[in-house]
Amino acid sequence: MIIQKSTQPRIGSFDPESYSFGDHFIDHMIVCEYQDGKWGEVKLMPYGPLSFSPANMAFNYGQACFEGMKAYKDKDGEVYLFRPEKNFERINKSAARLAMPEIPKEVFIDGLKALVDVDRAWIPYGEGKSLYIRPLIFATEEALKARVSHKYMFAIVASPAKSYYTAPVSVKISDYYSRAASGGVGFAKAAGNYAASFYPTKLANQEGYEQVIWTDDTTHENFEESGTMNVFVRIGDTIYTPKTSEKILDGVTRDSFINLAKRRGIEVVIGDVKVKDVVDAYRNETLKEVWGVGTAVVTSVFEAIGYKDEKLILPKLEFEDSYALTLQRDLVAIQTNQAEDPFGWRVKVERHVLEGA
């Protein structure tokens, strides 16, 4: 690994009590380039702009994917990653679907640990706080040709994070727009998936909703995801969540919630979640909770669901009665080293010579 530490670190000007999600970046980044059929050496370097031509093939043909993950600091100042192997596996699954070269494990994992180690001072400690980490792969060849690129870049950048949503949100069930289609790239964290979601979300915003519940592209009868999150529904004392497929992202937080629920003895049903069943449960007062989960948000509890021209107001549960909030607490306790980790999810970032940049 080539290491170039910043000579003008900005950590001294960062206020850990006053910042918003995703708009401050740590002092360093990881960069690794691919050409001539192989990945080069990993570089840890000062964070800053990179120079690209407008003819960059990523801009023109959309070969770009990314991951979202976090590092956490405990009360003793030790730093932990959460299930990084899952993110490594998923970014390569995304890359393969977009005809991009897969990242070697040592490039991804070693680069990730080195970056978090050198900038551990940027990781805020406290409730809801973490370091949001964004590994990404994108084409870099300069060519206006509709084909796969011959050059790529892998990079990792990171930003101090706090709670994404601080209050329950309202969501609108989509009965026209879809997030993904069969045979498409819905299971991948392709950059274009997010661009395509912005317009329908904007329309929902105009109706007073913060997010969209995406439904299937053929019948619009089944829940798929919500916004950029996997979705969970609680009817009675049972949790329902859509099964992953080529249209639904295999979320790390989703998988963690399922395992934590089963550990508590809560029944989890993975399969089709029909809009009709959810609405019927609302009408007969057995619908208890609906929520979304994801790395950035952890848990977003829904207070209302827009269905056609109706707004279904969900019950307001006390913390101890809410499966969503109970499972969130269980997850965060593991992530922040406040509880035992029976699953082996927590990965400590050891202190090395990189510390103190």
Short mmCIF file of C-alpha atoms in Angstrom, two decimals:
data_model
loop_
_atom_site.label_atom_id
_atom_site.label_comp_id
_atom_site.label_asym_id
_atom_site.label_seq_id
_atom_site.Cartn_x
_atom_site.Cartn_y
_atom_site.Cartn_z
CA MET A 1 0.00 0.00 0.00
CA ILE A 2 1.23 3.47 -0.90
CA ILE A 3 0.63 5.86 2.02
CA GLN A 4 0.54 9.61 1.62
CA LYS A 5 -0.69 11.33 4.76
CA SER A 6 -2.34 14.72 4.61
CA THR A 7 -0.09 17.66 5.45
CA GLN A 8 -3.14 19.84 6.15
CA PRO A 9 -5.56 17.73 8.22
CA ARG A 10 -9.00 19.28 8.74
CA ILE A 11 -10.00 17.31 11.80
CA GLY A 12 -9.20 20.27 14.06
CA SER A 13 -11.94 22.35 12.43
CA PHE A 14 -14.60 19.64 12.59
CA ASP A 15 -17.28 20.18 15.22
CA PRO A 16 -18.63 16.76 16.31
CA GLU A 17 -21.66 18.47 17.83
CA SER A 18 -22.71 20.39 14.73
CA TYR A 19 -22.81 18.62 11.38
CA SER A 20 -25.31 16.99 9.06
CA PHE A 21 -25.27 13.62 7.34
CA GLY A 22 -22.93 13.24 4.38
CA ASP A 23 -21.51 16.74 3.93
CA HIS A 24 -18.17 16.52 5.77
CA PHE A 25 -15.40 14.22 4.60
CA ILE A 26 -12.48 12.77 6.51
CA ASP A 27 -8.88 13.71 5.73
CA HIS A 28 -8.02 10.68 3.60
CA MET A 29 -9.41 8.38 0.95
CA ILE A 30 -8.46 5.09 -0.70
CA VAL A 31 -7.87 4.90 -4.45
CA CYS A 32 -6.93 1.92 -6.62
CA GLU A 33 -6.95 1.88 -10.43
CA TYR A 34 -7.65 -0.92 -12.89
CA GLN A 35 -6.10 -1.11 -16.34
CA ASP A 36 -4.43 -3.65 -18.59
CA GLY A 37 -6.62 -6.33 -17.03
CA LYS A 38 -5.51 -5.94 -13.41
CA TRP A 39 -5.84 -3.82 -10.31
CA GLY A 40 -2.84 -1.69 -9.32
CA GLU A 41 -1.50 -0.80 -5.91
CA VAL A 42 -3.77 0.62 -3.23
CA LYS A 43 -3.13 4.27 -2.39
CA LEU A 44 -4.10 5.92 0.88
CA MET A 45 -4.01 9.63 0.09
CA PRO A 46 -5.43 13.00 1.16
CA TYR A 47 -9.12 13.41 0.37
CA GLY A 48 -9.75 15.72 -2.55
CA PRO A 49 -11.01 16.16 -6.10
CA LEU A 50 -10.01 13.83 -8.92
CA SER A 51 -9.70 14.95 -12.51
CA PHE A 52 -11.88 13.30 -15.17
CA SER A 53 -12.92 14.11 -18.72
CA PRO A 54 -16.60 14.72 -19.55
CA ALA A 55 -16.12 11.74 -21.89
CA ASN A 56 -15.55 9.48 -18.87
CA MET A 57 -17.53 6.32 -19.63
CA ALA A 58 -19.07 6.23 -16.15
CA PHE A 59 -20.76 9.57 -16.84
CA ASN A 60 -22.01 8.49 -20.24
CA TYR A 61 -22.87 4.79 -19.85
CA GLY A 62 -23.46 4.40 -16.13
CA GLN A 63 -20.89 1.79 -15.10
CA ALA A 64 -20.83 2.69 -11.42
CA CYS A 65 -21.80 0.96 -8.19
CA PHE A 66 -21.15 1.47 -4.51
CA GLU A 67 -21.58 0.18 -0.98
CA GLY A 68 -22.73 1.78 2.25
CA MET A 69 -21.28 0.73 5.59
CA LYS A 70 -20.29 2.18 8.94
CA ALA A 71 -17.57 2.23 11.57
CA TYR A 72 -18.44 2.77 15.23
CA LYS A 73 -16.49 4.02 18.25
CA ASP A 74 -17.12 2.65 21.74
CA LYS A 75 -16.74 4.43 25.07
CA ASP A 76 -13.08 3.40 25.28
CA GLY A 77 -12.26 4.86 21.88
CA GLU A 78 -11.93 1.51 20.13
CA VAL A 79 -13.26 1.32 16.58
CA TYR A 80 -15.33 -1.44 14.98
CA LEU A 81 -16.60 -2.25 11.51
CA PHE A 82 -19.90 -4.07 11.07
CA ARG A 83 -20.05 -7.14 8.83
CA PRO A 84 -17.54 -5.85 6.23
CA GLU A 85 -17.40 -9.24 4.53
CA LYS A 86 -21.05 -8.80 3.47
CA ASN A 87 -20.26 -5.48 1.82
CA PHE A 88 -17.23 -7.00 0.08
CA GLU A 89 -19.37 -9.80 -1.32
CA ARG A 90 -22.14 -7.45 -2.42
CA ILE A 91 -19.97 -4.87 -4.18
CA ASN A 92 -18.49 -7.65 -6.28
CA LYS A 93 -21.96 -8.98 -7.05
CA SER A 94 -22.92 -5.49 -8.21
CA ALA A 95 -19.71 -5.08 -10.21
CA ALA A 96 -20.22 -8.39 -12.00
CA ARG A 97 -23.78 -7.42 -13.01
CA LEU A 98 -22.47 -4.16 -14.48
CA ALA A 99 -19.64 -5.97 -16.35
CA MET A 100 -16.96 -4.40 -14.15
CA PRO A 101 -13.93 -6.21 -12.69
CA GLU A 102 -14.33 -7.59 -9.18
CA ILE A 103 -12.27 -6.13 -6.33
CA PRO A 104 -9.70 -8.42 -4.65
CA LYS A 105 -10.45 -9.01 -0.99
CA GLU A 106 -7.12 -7.58 0.17
CA VAL A 107 -7.79 -4.36 -1.74
CA PHE A 108 -11.25 -3.91 -0.22
CA ILE A 109 -10.70 -5.10 3.35
CA ASP A 110 -7.12 -3.86 3.85
CA GLY A 111 -7.91 -0.51 2.28
CA LEU A 112 -11.01 -0.16 4.43
CA LYS A 113 -9.18 -0.91 7.67
CA ALA A 114 -6.26 1.38 6.80
CA LEU A 115 -8.58 4.30 6.06
CA VAL A 116 -10.61 3.87 9.23
CA ASP A 117 -7.41 3.48 11.27
CA VAL A 118 -5.69 6.61 9.95
CA ASP A 119 -8.80 8.77 10.44
CA ARG A 120 -10.25 7.20 13.57
CA ALA A 121 -10.28 10.67 15.18
CA TRP A 122 -13.09 11.58 12.76
CA ILE A 123 -15.41 8.90 14.13
CA PRO A 124 -17.85 10.56 16.53
CA TYR A 125 -18.91 8.79 19.70
CA GLY A 126 -22.46 8.94 20.99
CA GLU A 127 -26.00 7.80 20.38
CA GLY A 128 -26.78 7.55 16.67
CA LYS A 129 -23.26 8.61 15.64
CA SER A 130 -20.83 6.73 13.42
CA LEU A 131 -18.58 7.05 10.39
CA TYR A 132 -20.46 6.41 7.14
CA ILE A 133 -18.17 4.69 4.62
CA ARG A 134 -18.71 4.68 0.86
CA PRO A 135 -16.67 2.17 -1.22
CA LEU A 136 -17.35 2.61 -4.94
CA ILE A 137 -16.26 1.34 -8.36
CA PHE A 138 -16.69 3.30 -11.57
CA ALA A 139 -15.43 3.39 -15.15
CA THR A 140 -12.68 5.91 -15.94
CA GLU A 141 -11.87 5.35 -19.61
CA GLU A 142 -12.26 8.41 -21.85
CA ALA A 143 -14.31 7.14 -24.78
CA LEU A 144 -17.73 7.80 -26.28
CA LYS A 145 -18.39 4.20 -27.19
CA ALA A 146 -21.30 2.13 -25.89
CA ARG A 147 -19.26 -0.77 -24.55
CA VAL A 148 -17.60 -1.82 -21.31
CA SER A 149 -14.77 0.39 -20.14
CA HIS A 150 -11.19 -0.86 -20.09
CA LYS A 151 -10.26 1.30 -17.10
CA TYR A 152 -11.83 1.60 -13.66
CA MET A 153 -11.27 3.14 -10.26
CA PHE A 154 -12.05 1.73 -6.85
CA ALA A 155 -12.25 4.34 -4.10
CA ILE A 156 -13.33 4.61 -0.49
CA VAL A 157 -14.46 7.89 1.04
CA ALA A 158 -16.09 8.46 4.41
CA SER A 159 -18.13 11.02 6.29
CA PRO A 160 -19.07 11.43 9.98
CA ALA A 161 -22.71 10.45 10.39
CA LYS A 162 -25.60 11.03 12.74
CA SER A 163 -29.19 9.84 12.68
CA TYR A 164 -30.64 10.09 9.15
CA TYR A 165 -34.29 10.49 10.13
CA THR A 166 -34.96 11.86 13.60
CA ALA A 167 -38.73 11.38 13.52
CA PRO A 168 -41.22 8.91 12.04
CA VAL A 169 -41.92 9.41 8.33
CA SER A 170 -44.87 9.08 5.99
CA VAL A 171 -44.58 6.91 2.87
CA LYS A 172 -46.66 6.56 -0.30
CA ILE A 173 -47.37 3.18 -1.90
CA SER A 174 -46.46 3.44 -5.56
CA ASP A 175 -49.06 2.05 -7.95
CA TYR A 176 -47.31 3.15 -11.14
CA TYR A 177 -43.56 3.66 -10.75
CA SER A 178 -41.26 0.76 -9.88
CA ARG A 179 -37.76 0.72 -8.50
CA ALA A 180 -36.64 -2.34 -10.48
CA ALA A 181 -37.79 -4.89 -13.04
CA SER A 182 -37.22 -8.59 -13.58
CA GLY A 183 -33.92 -9.20 -15.30
CA GLY A 184 -32.65 -5.76 -14.27
CA VAL A 185 -30.19 -4.48 -11.68
CA GLY A 186 -32.45 -4.07 -8.65
CA PHE A 187 -30.32 -6.41 -6.54
CA ALA A 188 -27.17 -4.37 -7.27
CA LYS A 189 -26.20 -1.06 -5.68
CA ALA A 190 -25.95 0.49 -9.13
CA ALA A 191 -25.76 4.28 -9.11
CA GLY A 192 -28.50 4.51 -11.73
CA ASN A 193 -31.00 2.79 -9.44
CA TYR A 194 -30.92 5.81 -7.17
CA ALA A 195 -31.13 8.38 -9.96
CA ALA A 196 -34.26 6.67 -11.32
CA SER A 197 -35.93 6.82 -7.90
CA PHE A 198 -35.63 10.57 -7.42
CA TYR A 199 -38.49 11.68 -9.69
CA PRO A 200 -41.18 9.38 -8.19
CA THR A 201 -39.95 10.39 -4.74
CA LYS A 202 -40.25 14.04 -5.70
CA LEU A 203 -43.87 13.43 -6.70
CA ALA A 204 -44.53 11.74 -3.35
CA ASN A 205 -42.91 14.69 -1.56
CA GLN A 206 -45.35 17.02 -3.30
CA GLU A 207 -48.19 15.00 -1.76
CA GLY A 208 -46.68 15.34 1.72
CA TYR A 209 -44.82 12.03 1.93
CA GLU A 210 -41.11 11.65 2.64
CA GLN A 211 -40.60 8.37 0.80
CA VAL A 212 -42.11 5.80 -1.56
CA ILE A 213 -42.96 2.15 -0.91
CA TRP A 214 -41.94 0.50 -4.16
CA THR A 215 -44.16 -2.26 -5.52
CA ASP A 216 -43.54 -4.90 -8.17
CA ASP A 217 -43.31 -3.73 -11.78
CA THR A 218 -45.98 -6.05 -13.23
CA THR A 219 -48.97 -5.93 -10.88
CA HIS A 220 -48.04 -3.37 -8.18
CA GLU A 221 -49.61 -5.79 -5.73
CA ASN A 222 -46.52 -6.62 -3.65
CA PHE A 223 -44.22 -4.56 -1.45
CA GLU A 224 -40.58 -4.60 -2.56
CA GLU A 225 -38.58 -1.82 -0.87
CA SER A 226 -39.19 1.61 0.63
CA GLY A 227 -37.08 4.52 -0.54
CA THR A 228 -33.52 3.23 -0.29
CA MET A 229 -34.46 0.76 2.44
CA ASN A 230 -35.65 -2.79 2.87
CA VAL A 231 -39.12 -2.89 4.37
CA PHE A 232 -40.68 -4.78 7.29
CA VAL A 233 -44.36 -5.15 8.23
CA ARG A 234 -45.67 -6.34 11.60
CA ILE A 235 -49.13 -7.86 11.65
CA GLY A 236 -50.12 -9.09 15.08
CA ASP A 237 -46.95 -10.52 16.57
CA THR A 238 -45.44 -11.67 13.26
CA ILE A 239 -42.92 -9.78 11.11
CA TYR A 240 -43.19 -10.01 7.32
CA THR A 241 -40.53 -8.91 4.85
CA PRO A 242 -40.18 -9.45 1.09
CA LYS A 243 -37.77 -12.14 -0.01
CA THR A 244 -34.67 -10.92 -1.81
CA SER A 245 -34.57 -11.42 -5.55
CA GLU A 246 -33.03 -9.93 -8.66
CA LYS A 247 -35.24 -6.91 -7.92
CA ILE A 248 -34.61 -6.48 -4.20
CA LEU A 249 -31.34 -5.54 -2.51
CA ASP A 250 -29.92 -8.10 -0.08
CA GLY A 251 -29.51 -5.57 2.72
CA VAL A 252 -26.99 -6.16 5.48
CA THR A 253 -29.23 -4.39 8.00
CA ARG A 254 -32.21 -6.40 6.75
CA ASP A 255 -30.38 -9.68 7.34
CA SER A 256 -29.25 -8.49 10.78
CA PHE A 257 -32.82 -7.58 11.79
CA ILE A 258 -34.08 -10.99 10.70
CA ASN A 259 -31.44 -12.78 12.77
CA LEU A 260 -32.02 -10.57 15.81
CA ALA A 261 -35.78 -11.10 15.62
CA LYS A 262 -35.38 -14.88 15.45
CA ARG A 263 -32.99 -14.75 18.40
CA ARG A 264 -35.75 -13.04 20.40
CA GLY A 265 -38.22 -15.72 19.36
CA ILE A 266 -40.21 -13.41 17.09
CA GLU A 267 -41.73 -15.14 14.08
CA VAL A 268 -40.38 -13.81 10.77
CA VAL A 269 -42.07 -14.68 7.47
CA ILE A 270 -39.95 -14.04 4.36
CA GLY A 271 -42.02 -13.98 1.19
CA ASP A 272 -44.55 -11.94 -0.75
CA VAL A 273 -45.92 -8.99 1.23
CA LYS A 274 -49.15 -8.05 -0.53
CA VAL A 275 -50.48 -4.51 -0.48
CA LYS A 276 -53.99 -5.89 -0.01
CA ASP A 277 -52.96 -7.88 3.08
CA VAL A 278 -51.33 -4.84 4.65
CA VAL A 279 -54.36 -2.64 3.98
CA ASP A 280 -56.73 -5.34 5.26
CA ALA A 281 -54.64 -5.65 8.43
CA TYR A 282 -54.89 -1.90 8.89
CA ARG A 283 -58.66 -2.04 8.54
CA ASN A 284 -59.07 -4.85 11.06
CA GLU A 285 -56.54 -3.19 13.42
CA THR A 286 -53.96 -5.99 13.37
CA LEU A 287 -51.35 -3.89 11.53
CA LYS A 288 -49.00 -2.84 14.32
CA GLU A 289 -45.90 -1.43 12.60
CA VAL A 290 -44.26 -0.81 9.24
CA TRP A 291 -40.65 0.30 9.01
CA GLY A 292 -37.62 0.51 6.76
CA VAL A 293 -34.04 -0.50 7.48
CA GLY A 294 -30.70 0.33 5.89
CA THR A 295 -27.13 1.21 6.72
CA ALA A 296 -27.57 4.98 6.63
CA VAL A 297 -30.90 5.13 8.44
CA VAL A 298 -30.62 1.95 10.58
CA THR A 299 -34.39 2.09 11.26
CA SER A 300 -37.06 4.44 9.95
CA VAL A 301 -40.45 3.96 11.58
CA PHE A 302 -43.44 4.85 9.41
CA GLU A 303 -46.22 6.91 10.97
CA ALA A 304 -48.49 6.87 7.94
CA ILE A 305 -48.89 5.09 4.61
CA GLY A 306 -50.47 6.65 1.55
CA TYR A 307 -52.69 4.15 -0.27
CA LYS A 308 -54.48 5.48 -3.34
CA ASP A 309 -56.27 8.58 -2.03
CA GLU A 310 -56.19 7.50 1.63
CA LYS A 311 -53.65 8.17 4.35
CA LEU A 312 -53.46 5.23 6.73
CA ILE A 313 -52.32 6.46 10.16
CA LEU A 314 -50.37 3.74 11.97
CA PRO A 315 -50.51 3.08 15.72
CA LYS A 316 -48.09 4.99 17.96
CA LEU A 317 -46.37 2.35 20.06
CA GLU A 318 -44.35 2.83 23.21
CA PHE A 319 -40.70 1.84 22.86
CA GLU A 320 -41.06 -1.41 24.77
CA ASP A 321 -43.99 -2.46 22.55
CA SER A 322 -42.24 -1.72 19.25
CA TYR A 323 -40.41 -4.54 17.47
CA ALA A 324 -38.75 -2.00 15.18
CA LEU A 325 -37.21 0.02 17.99
CA THR A 326 -36.35 -3.02 20.12
CA LEU A 327 -34.47 -4.66 17.25
CA GLN A 328 -32.76 -1.38 16.43
CA ARG A 329 -31.55 -1.15 20.01
CA ASP A 330 -30.25 -4.73 19.86
CA LEU A 331 -28.40 -4.01 16.62
CA VAL A 332 -26.83 -0.74 17.74
CA ALA A 333 -25.69 -2.32 21.00
CA ILE A 334 -23.73 -4.91 19.02
CA GLN A 335 -22.37 -2.35 16.56
CA THR A 336 -21.10 -0.05 19.31
CA ASN A 337 -19.68 -2.77 21.58
CA GLN A 338 -22.30 -2.29 24.29
CA ALA A 339 -23.47 -5.89 24.12
CA GLU A 340 -22.10 -9.32 23.37
CA ASP A 341 -21.88 -10.23 19.69
CA PRO A 342 -23.16 -13.82 19.41
CA PHE A 343 -23.05 -13.64 15.59
CA GLY A 344 -19.44 -12.54 15.14
CA TRP A 345 -20.53 -9.44 13.21
CA ARG A 346 -18.31 -6.87 14.92
CA VAL A 347 -14.76 -6.46 13.54
CA LYS A 348 -12.28 -4.47 15.58
CA VAL A 349 -9.98 -2.11 13.68
CA GLU A 350 -6.57 -2.54 15.26
CA ARG A 351 -4.34 0.46 15.90
CA HIS A 352 -1.31 0.56 13.61
CA VAL A 353 1.36 3.07 12.61
CA LEU A 354 -1.20 4.89 10.48
CA GLU A 355 -2.90 6.28 13.56
CA GLY A 356 -2.39 9.94 14.32
CA ALA A 357 -2.28 11.36 10.81
#
